[in-house]
XYZ file of C-alpha atoms in Angstrom:
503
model
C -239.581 7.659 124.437
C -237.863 9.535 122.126
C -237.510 10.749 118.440
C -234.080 9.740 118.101
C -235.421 5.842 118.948
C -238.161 6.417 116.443
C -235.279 7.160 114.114
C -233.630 4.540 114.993
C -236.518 1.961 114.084
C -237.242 3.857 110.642
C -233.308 3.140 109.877
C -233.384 -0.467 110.361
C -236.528 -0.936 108.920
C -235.340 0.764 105.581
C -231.886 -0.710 105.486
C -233.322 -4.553 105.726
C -236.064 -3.863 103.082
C -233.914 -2.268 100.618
C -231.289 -4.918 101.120
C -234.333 -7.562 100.947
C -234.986 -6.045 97.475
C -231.729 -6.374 96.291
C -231.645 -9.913 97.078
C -234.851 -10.850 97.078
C -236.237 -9.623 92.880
C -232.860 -11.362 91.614
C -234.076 -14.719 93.788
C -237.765 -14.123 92.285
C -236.530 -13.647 88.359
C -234.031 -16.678 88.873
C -237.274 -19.275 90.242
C -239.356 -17.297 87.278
C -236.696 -18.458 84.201
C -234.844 -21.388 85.944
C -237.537 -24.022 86.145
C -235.275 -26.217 88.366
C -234.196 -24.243 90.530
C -237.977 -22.588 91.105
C -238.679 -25.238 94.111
C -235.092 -24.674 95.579
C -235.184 -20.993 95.566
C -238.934 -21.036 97.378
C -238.520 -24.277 99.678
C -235.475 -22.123 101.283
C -237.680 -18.530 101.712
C -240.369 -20.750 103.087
C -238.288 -22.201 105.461
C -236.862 -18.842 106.474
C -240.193 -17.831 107.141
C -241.065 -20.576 109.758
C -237.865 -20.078 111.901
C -239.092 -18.014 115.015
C -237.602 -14.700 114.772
C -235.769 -14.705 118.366
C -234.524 -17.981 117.055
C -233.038 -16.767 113.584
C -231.480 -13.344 115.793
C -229.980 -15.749 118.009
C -228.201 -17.901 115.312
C -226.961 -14.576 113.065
C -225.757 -13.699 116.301
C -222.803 -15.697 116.860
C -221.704 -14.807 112.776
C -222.496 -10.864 113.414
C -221.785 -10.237 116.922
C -224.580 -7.430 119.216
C -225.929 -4.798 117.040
C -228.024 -3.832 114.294
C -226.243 -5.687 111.448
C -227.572 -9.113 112.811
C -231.217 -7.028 113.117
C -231.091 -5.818 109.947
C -229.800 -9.248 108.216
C -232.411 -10.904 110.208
C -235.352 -8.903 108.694
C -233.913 -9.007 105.327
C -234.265 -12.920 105.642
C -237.521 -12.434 107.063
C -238.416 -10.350 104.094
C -237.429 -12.798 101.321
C -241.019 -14.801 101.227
C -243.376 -12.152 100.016
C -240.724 -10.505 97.499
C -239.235 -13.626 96.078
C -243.051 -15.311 95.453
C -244.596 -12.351 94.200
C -241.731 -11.259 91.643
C -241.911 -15.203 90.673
C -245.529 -14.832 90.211
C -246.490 -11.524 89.149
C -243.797 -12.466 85.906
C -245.172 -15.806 85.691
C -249.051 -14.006 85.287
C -247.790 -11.543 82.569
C -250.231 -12.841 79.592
C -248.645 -15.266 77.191
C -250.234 -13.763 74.298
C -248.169 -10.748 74.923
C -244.763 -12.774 75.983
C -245.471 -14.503 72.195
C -245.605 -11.178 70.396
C -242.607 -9.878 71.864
C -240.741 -13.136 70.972
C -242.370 -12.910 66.925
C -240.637 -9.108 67.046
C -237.341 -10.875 67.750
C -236.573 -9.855 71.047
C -233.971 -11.482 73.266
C -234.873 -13.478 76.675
C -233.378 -10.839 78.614
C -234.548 -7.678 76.666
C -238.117 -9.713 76.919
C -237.779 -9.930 80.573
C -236.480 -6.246 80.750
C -238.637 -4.394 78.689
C -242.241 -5.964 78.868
C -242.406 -8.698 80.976
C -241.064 -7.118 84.517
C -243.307 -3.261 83.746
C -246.060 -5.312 83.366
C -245.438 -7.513 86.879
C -244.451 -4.390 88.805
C -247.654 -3.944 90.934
C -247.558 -7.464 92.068
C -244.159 -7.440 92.941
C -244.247 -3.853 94.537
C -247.655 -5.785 96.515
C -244.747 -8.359 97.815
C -242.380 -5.264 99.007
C -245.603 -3.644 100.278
C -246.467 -6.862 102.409
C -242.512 -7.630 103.497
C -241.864 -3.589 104.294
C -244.708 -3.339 106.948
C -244.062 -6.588 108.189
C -240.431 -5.342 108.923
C -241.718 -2.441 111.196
C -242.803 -5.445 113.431
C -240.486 -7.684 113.172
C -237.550 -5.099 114.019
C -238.886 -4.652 117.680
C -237.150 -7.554 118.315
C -234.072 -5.892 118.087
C -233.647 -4.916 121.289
C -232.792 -8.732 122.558
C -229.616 -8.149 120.470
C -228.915 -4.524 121.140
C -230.233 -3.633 117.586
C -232.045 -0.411 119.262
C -235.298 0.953 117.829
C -238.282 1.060 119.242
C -238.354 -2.669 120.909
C -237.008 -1.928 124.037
C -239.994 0.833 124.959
C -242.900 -1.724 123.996
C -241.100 -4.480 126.041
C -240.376 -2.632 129.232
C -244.053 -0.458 129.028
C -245.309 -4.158 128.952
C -243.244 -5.348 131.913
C -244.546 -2.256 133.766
C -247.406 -1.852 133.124
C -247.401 1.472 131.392
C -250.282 1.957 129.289
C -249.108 5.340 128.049
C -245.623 4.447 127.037
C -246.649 1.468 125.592
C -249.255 3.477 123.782
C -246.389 5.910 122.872
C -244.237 2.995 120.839
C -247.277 1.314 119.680
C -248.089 4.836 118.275
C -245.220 5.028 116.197
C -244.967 1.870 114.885
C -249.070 1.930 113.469
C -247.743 5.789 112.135
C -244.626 4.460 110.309
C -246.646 1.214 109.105
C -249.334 3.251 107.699
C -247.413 5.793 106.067
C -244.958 3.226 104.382
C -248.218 1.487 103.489
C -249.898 4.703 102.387
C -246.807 5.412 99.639
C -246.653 2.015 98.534
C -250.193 1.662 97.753
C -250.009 5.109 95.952
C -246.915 4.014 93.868
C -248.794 1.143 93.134
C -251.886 2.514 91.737
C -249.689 4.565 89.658
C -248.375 1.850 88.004
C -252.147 -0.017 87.407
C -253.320 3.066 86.461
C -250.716 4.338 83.925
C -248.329 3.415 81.581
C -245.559 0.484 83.612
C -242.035 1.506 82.620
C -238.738 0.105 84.880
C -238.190 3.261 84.954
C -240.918 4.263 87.021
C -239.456 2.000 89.403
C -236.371 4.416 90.165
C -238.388 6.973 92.021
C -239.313 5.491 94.777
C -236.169 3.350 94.984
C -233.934 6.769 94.949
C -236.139 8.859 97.341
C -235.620 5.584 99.861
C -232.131 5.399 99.234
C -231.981 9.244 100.244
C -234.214 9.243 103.363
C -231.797 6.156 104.376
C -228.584 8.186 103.711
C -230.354 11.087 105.924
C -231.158 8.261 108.307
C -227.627 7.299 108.898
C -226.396 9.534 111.692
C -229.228 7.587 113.866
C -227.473 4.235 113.186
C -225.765 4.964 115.787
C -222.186 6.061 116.613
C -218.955 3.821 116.640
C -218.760 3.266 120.272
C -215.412 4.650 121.916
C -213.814 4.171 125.668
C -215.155 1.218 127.655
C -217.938 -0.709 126.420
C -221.597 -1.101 128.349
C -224.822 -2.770 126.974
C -227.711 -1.318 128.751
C -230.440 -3.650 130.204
C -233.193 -5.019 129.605
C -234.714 -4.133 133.004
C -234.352 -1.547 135.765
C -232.448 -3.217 137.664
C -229.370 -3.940 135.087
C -230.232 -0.265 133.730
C -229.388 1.277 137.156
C -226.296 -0.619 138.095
C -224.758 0.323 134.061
C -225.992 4.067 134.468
C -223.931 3.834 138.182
C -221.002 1.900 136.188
C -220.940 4.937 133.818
C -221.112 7.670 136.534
C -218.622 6.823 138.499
C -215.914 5.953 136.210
C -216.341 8.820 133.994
C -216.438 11.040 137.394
C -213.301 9.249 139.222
C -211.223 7.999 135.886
C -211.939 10.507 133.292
C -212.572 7.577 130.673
C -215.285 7.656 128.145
C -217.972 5.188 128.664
C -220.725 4.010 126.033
C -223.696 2.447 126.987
C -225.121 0.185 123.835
C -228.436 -0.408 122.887
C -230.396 -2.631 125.188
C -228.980 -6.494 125.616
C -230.812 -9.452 127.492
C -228.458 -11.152 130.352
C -227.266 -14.377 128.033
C -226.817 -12.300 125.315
C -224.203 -9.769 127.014
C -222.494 -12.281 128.408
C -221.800 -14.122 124.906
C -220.650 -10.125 123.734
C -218.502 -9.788 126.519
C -216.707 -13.292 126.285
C -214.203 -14.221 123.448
C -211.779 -12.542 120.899
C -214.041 -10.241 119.276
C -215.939 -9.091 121.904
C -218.097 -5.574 122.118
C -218.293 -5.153 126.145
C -215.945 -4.852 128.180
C -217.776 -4.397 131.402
C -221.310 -5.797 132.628
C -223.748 -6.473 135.886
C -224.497 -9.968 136.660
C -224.725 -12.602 139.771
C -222.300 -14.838 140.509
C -225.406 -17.429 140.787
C -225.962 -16.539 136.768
C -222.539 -16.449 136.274
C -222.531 -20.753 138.053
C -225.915 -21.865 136.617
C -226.780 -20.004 133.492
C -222.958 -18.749 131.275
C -220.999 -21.966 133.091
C -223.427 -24.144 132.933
C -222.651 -25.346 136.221
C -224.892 -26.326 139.691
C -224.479 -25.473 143.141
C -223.659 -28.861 144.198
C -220.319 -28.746 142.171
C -219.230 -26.150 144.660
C -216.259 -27.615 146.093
C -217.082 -28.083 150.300
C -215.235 -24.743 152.053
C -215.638 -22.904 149.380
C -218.143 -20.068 148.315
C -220.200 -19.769 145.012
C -218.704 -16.605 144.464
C -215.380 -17.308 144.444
C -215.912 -21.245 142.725
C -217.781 -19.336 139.925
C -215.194 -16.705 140.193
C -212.314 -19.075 139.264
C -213.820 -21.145 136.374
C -215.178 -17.900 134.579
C -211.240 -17.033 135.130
C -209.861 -20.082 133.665
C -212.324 -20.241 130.912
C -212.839 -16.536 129.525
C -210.336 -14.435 131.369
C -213.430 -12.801 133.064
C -213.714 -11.673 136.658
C -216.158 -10.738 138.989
C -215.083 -7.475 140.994
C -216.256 -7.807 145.114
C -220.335 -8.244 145.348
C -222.116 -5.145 145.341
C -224.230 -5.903 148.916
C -227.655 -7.181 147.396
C -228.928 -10.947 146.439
C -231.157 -10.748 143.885
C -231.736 -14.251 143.702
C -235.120 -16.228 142.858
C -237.933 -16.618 144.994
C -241.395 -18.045 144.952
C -244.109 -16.011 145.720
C -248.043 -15.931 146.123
C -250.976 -13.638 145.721
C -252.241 -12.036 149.022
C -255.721 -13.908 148.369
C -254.097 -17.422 148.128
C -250.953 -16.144 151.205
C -254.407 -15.655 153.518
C -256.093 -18.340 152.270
C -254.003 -21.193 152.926
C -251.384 -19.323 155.716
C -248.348 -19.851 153.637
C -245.254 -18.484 154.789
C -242.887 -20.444 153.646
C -242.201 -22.795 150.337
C -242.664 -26.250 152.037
C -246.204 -24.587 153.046
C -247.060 -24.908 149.483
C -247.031 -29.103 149.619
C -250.583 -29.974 150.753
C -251.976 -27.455 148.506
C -250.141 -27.395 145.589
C -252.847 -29.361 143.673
C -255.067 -26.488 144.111
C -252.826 -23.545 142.953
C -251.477 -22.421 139.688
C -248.349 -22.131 138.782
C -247.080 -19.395 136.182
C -244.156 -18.139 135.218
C -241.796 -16.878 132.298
C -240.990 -19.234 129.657
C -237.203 -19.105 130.548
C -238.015 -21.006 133.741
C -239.319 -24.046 132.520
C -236.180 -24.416 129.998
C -233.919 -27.298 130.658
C -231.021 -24.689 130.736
C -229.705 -24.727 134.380
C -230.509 -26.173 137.473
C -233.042 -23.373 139.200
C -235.994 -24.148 136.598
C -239.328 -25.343 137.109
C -238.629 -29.432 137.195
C -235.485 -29.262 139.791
C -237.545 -27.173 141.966
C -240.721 -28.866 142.048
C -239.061 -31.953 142.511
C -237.009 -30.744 145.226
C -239.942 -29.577 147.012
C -242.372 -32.418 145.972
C -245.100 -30.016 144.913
C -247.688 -31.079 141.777
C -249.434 -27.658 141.374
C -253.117 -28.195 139.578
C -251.598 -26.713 136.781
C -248.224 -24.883 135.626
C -248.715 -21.993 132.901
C -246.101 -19.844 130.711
C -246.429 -16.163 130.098
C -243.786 -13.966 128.869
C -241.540 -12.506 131.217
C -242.965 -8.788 130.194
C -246.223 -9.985 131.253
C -245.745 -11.964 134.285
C -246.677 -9.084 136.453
C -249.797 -7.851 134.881
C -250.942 -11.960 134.952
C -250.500 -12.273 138.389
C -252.349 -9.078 139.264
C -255.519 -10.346 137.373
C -255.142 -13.788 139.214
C -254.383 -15.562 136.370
C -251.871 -17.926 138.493
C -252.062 -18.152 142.062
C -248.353 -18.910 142.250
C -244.848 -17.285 140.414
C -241.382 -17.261 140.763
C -240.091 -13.516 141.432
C -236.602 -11.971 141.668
C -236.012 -10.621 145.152
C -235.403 -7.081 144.441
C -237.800 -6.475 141.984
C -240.014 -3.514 143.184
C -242.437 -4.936 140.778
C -243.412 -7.568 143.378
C -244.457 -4.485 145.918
C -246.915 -2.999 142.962
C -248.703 -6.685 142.428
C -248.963 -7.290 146.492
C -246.803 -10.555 145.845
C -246.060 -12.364 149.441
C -242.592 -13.477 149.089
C -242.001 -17.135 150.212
C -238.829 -18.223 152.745
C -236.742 -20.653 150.902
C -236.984 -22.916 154.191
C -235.104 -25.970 151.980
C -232.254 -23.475 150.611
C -233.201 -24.477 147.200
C -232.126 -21.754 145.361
C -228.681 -20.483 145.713
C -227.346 -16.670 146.436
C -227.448 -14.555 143.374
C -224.718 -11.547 144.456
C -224.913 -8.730 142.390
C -221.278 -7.898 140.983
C -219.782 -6.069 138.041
C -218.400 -8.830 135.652
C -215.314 -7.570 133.966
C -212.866 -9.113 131.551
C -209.121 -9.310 132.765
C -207.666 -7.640 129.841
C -210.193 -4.502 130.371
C -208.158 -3.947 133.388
C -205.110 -3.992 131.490
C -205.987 -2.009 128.077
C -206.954 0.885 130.646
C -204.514 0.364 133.134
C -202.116 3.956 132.016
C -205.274 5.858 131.431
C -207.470 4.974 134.264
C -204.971 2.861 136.923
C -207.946 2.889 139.391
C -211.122 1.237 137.630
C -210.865 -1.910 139.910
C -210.902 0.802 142.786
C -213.600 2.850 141.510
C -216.023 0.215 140.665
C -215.397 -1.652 144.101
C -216.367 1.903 145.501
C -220.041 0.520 145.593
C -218.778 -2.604 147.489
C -221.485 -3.876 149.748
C -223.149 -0.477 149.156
C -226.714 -1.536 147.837
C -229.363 -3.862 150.548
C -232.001 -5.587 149.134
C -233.896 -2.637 150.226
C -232.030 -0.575 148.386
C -232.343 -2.408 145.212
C -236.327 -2.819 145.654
C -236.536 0.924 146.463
C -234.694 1.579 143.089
C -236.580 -0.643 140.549
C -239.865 0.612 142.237
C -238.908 4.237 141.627
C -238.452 3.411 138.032
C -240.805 0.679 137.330
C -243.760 2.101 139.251
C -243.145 5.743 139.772
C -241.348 6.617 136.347
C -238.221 7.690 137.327
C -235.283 7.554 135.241
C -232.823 5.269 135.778
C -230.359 7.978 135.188
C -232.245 9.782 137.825
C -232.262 7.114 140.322
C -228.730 6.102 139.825
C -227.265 9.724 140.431
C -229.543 10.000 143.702
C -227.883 6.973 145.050
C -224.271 8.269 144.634
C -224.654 11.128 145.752
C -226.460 10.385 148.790
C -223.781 7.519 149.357
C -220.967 10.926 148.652
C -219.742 8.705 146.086
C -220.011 11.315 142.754
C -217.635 14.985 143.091
C-alpha cells in the first residue's frame, strides 16, 4: 500500500464533502423557511440514503462514465441526510424569543437568517458535516468497483487473500483519517459552543479545506494518455493488464495507462460505446457469451465454437474483438473441502447427487443472480442436486469461509491459486455443464485503427502470448501473488522474460 493511494482516498473524501456542503446547507435553509417544500426536500435525502451504495455507483455510472467523478457525486448524495436535517434543525431550534427580538429591531428575513439565526445553529449543523464527513471515508472504499481509486481496492483484495497485515495497513489509514477529520471537527465545534458564533468563524475551516484540496489535486490522478487499461480487481486480470502494458510499450513504443481498479462488468460497459475510456481489456470469451451478450451456450450455432459465435456478435454489436485465446480456461468449477472430498469419495460433480442434502453450499452473491445461465439455479437443476442448505458470502470472503468450514461446497475459478491455499478438491464437470472460459485480450476494432501509423503491429504483439499461458501457468501466477505476495508487476515480467518475449 502506498501513500500516494492514501492520497488518493483523502482527495475524494474532501472533494464529495465540500461539494455535499455546497449543496447540502442551501437544501437545509430552503426545508427550514419553505414550509412546503420541508417534506419534499427530506423525503428525497432520505431516500438517497436507503439506496445501497454499489447500487447508486452503478446508476451514476452510466451518466459519468469509470472514475472518480461518479465516486465523488456518489458520496456527495450519500452525504446530503445528515447536512440537510441538521441545518433544517439546528435553525429550526434557534430560540424564538431571540428570532422575535431580532424581528422587533426591524431586521429583514434574510439579514435574520444571516446574522443571528444561522451563528447560533452552527454547531448543530457543523455536528451534520461532522457525521456525513467520516461517513464519507467509508463510503469512498467503494470506489474501486468503478475505478474511483483510493484506498478500496487494498481492503478488498487483503480480504480476498487473506492478508491480515495489508488489510490492517488500509484499515489503518482509514481509522487515522476518520479520527483526525473527527478530531478537527469536534475542536471547531467546541469553539463555536464555547465562544462567541459569527458566519465568519465559519470561513476558517472552510478555506484551510479548500487549500489542503487544491494541494490534494495532483493525486486526482493524471489525464490518461496512449492506450487505455483498467486494472483488475484480482490477480489474475492484474497480471494479464501488467503483461498487456509490457509488451506493447516494449515492442510498439506506445504509451499505456493502466486506470484505477475496475470489476469485469464494469470494464466492459467502459470499453463499449461512443464515449468509452478503455480501449483494451482481459476477458473470456465464456463472459464475453453469458455475462456482456447476455447469451447461453446452447445458442451456439452446431459447427461452430463459442469463441468465434461470441466473437461475431460482440463484432456486430460493439465493434469489439477478441484477439486469439491466450492458452488457459479459466472457467467455473465446483469444488469441495478435503474433509467432505474423503468423506463421501467425490471426484466428480454427479458424485455430489446422493449427498447433496447433507452438504452446504456457499458461494459469492454474483452466482445466485438471475444474470446468465452458469448461476446457482441452472446448475443445480442440471445436476439435480438439493444441497441441505445454499449460503452467500462475498466474493472477498469466499476463501477465508471455506477454510473455516463454513460450507462444505463452492464454486471456484480454475486458475485461481487461491483454491491450492484453502486445499479445495476441484470437481470434473462429468455433465459439461459449464462451458470453456478462454482467456483473450478483448479489444475494440477502432483501437486497431486509431494506432494503426504509430504502432502497425499491436494485433501482432498482443497475439505474441498466443496459447502461451496453461492452466498451470495461470494457477502458479495468482498463487505467487495471492499467497506469496508477489507483485503482479513482478510476476508478469518473470513470465516474459522467461517466455524471451520482453528485449
Amino acid at each position: 500500500m502506498s501513500i500516494n493511494l492514501v492520497l488518493e482516498h483523502l482527495f475524494i473524501v474532501l472533494a464529495a464533502s465540500l461539494l455535499s456542503m455546497a449543496i447540502g446547507l442551501p437544501l437545509g435553509v430552503a426545508a427550514y423557511i419553505n414550509a412546503k417544500a420541508r417534506p419534499v426536500i427530506l423525503r428525497v435525502v432520505d431516500i438517497l440514503q436507503t439506496i445501497p451504495s454499489l447500487a447508486l455507483l452503478g446508476i451514476l455510472m452510466v451518466f459519468f462514465g469509470a472514475g472518480k467523478v461518479t465516486v465523488i457525486v456518489g458520496i456527495t448524495l450519500y452525504s446530503l441526510l445528515p447536512i440537510v436535517r441538521n441545518t433544517q434543525l439546528g435553525l429550526q431550534e434557534v430560540d424564538p424569543g431571540v428570532k422575535e427580538a431580532a424581528r422587533g429591531m426591524g431586521m429583514s428575513r434574510l439579514y435574520r437568517l444571516a446574522q443571528v439565526e444561522l451563528p447560533l445553529a452552527l454547531p448543530t449543523i457543523l455536528t451534520g458535516v461532522r457525521i456525513a464527513v467520516v461517513n464519507a471515508i467509508g463510503t469512498a472504499v467503494f470506489a474501486a468497483f468503478v475505478g474511483g481509486g483510493g484506498l478500496g481496492g487494498v481492503i478488498t483484495r487483503s480480504i480476498r487473500i487473506q492478508n491480515m497485515g495489508l488489510l490492517l495497513q488500509g484499515t489503518a489509514a482509514l481509522v487515522v483519517i476518520a479520527a483526525a477529520a473527527d478530531f478537527l471537527m469536534g475542536w471547531f465545534e467546541k469553539q463555536l459552543r464555547g465562544g462567541k458564533r459569527t458566519g465568519k468563524k465559519l470561513w476558517l475551516p472552510l478555506g484551510a479545506a479548500v487549500c489542503l484540496l487544491l494541494v490534494l489535486v495532483p493525486f486526482a490522478g493524471k489525464k490518461p494518455q496512449g492506450l487505455l487499461l483498467y486494472d483488475g480487481d484480482y490477480s489474475e486480470t492484474q497480471i494479464m493488464t501488467r503483461m498487456a502494458k509490457m509488451l506493447i510499450e516494449d515492442r510498439t513504443g506506445l504509451n499505456v495507462t493502466i486506470q484505477d481498479q475496475m470489476s469485469q462488468v464494469n470494464n466492459f460497459n467502459t470499453l463499449k460505446g461512443d464515449n468509452h475510456s478503455c480501449d483494451l481489456m482481459i476477458s473470456y470469451d465464456g463472459t464475453l457469451l453469458t455475462t456482456f451478450l447476455g447469451l447461453d451456450p446452447k445458442d451456439v450455432p452446431a459447427g461452430e465454437t463459442l469463441y468465434s459465435y461470441a466473437n461475431a456478435v460482440a463484432g456486430e454489436r460493439y465493434g469489439l474483438r477478441l484477439l486469439q485465446p491466450l492458452g488457459f480456461d479459466n472457467t467455473y468449477a465446483i469444488a469441495v473441502s478435503k474433509q467432505a472430498a474423503e468423506t463421501y469419495d467425490l471426484h466428480k460433480i454427479s458424485d455430489l447427487q446422493p449427498v447433496a442434502g447433507q452438504l452446504v453450499f456457499g458461494a459469492e452473491h454474483e452466482f445466485f443472480t438471475q444474470e446468465g445461465s452458469m448461476k446457482f439455479g441452472p446448475f443445480t437443476e442440471y445436476y439435480d442436486l438439493h444441497f441441505k442448505d445454499a449460503v452467500s458470502v462475498d466474493v472477498s470472503l469466499k476463501y477465508a469461509a471455506a477454510e473455516k468450514g463454513s460450507f462444505d461446497v463452492t464454486e471456484v475459478y480454475t486458475t485461481d491459486g487461491l483454491n491450492r491455499k484453502a486445499g479445495l478438491v476441484v470437481l470434473e464437470d462429468d455433465k459439461e455443464f459449464f462451458p470453456e472460459y478462454n482467456g483473450a485480450f478483448l479489444i475494440r476494432e477502432d483501437t486497431l485503427t486509431r494506432f494503426a501509423q504509430s504502432a502497425p503491429n499491436l494485433e501482432e504483439t498482443l497475439d505474441l502470448l498466443a496459447g502461451k499461458i496453461s492452466n498451470e501457468d495461470m494457477v502458479d501466477m495468482t498463487y505467487q501473488v495471492d499467497v506469496q505476495g508477489r507483485s503482479a508487476d513482478e510476476v508478469a515480467a518473470e513470465f516474459l522474460r522467461s517466455h524471451g518475449l520482453l528485449a
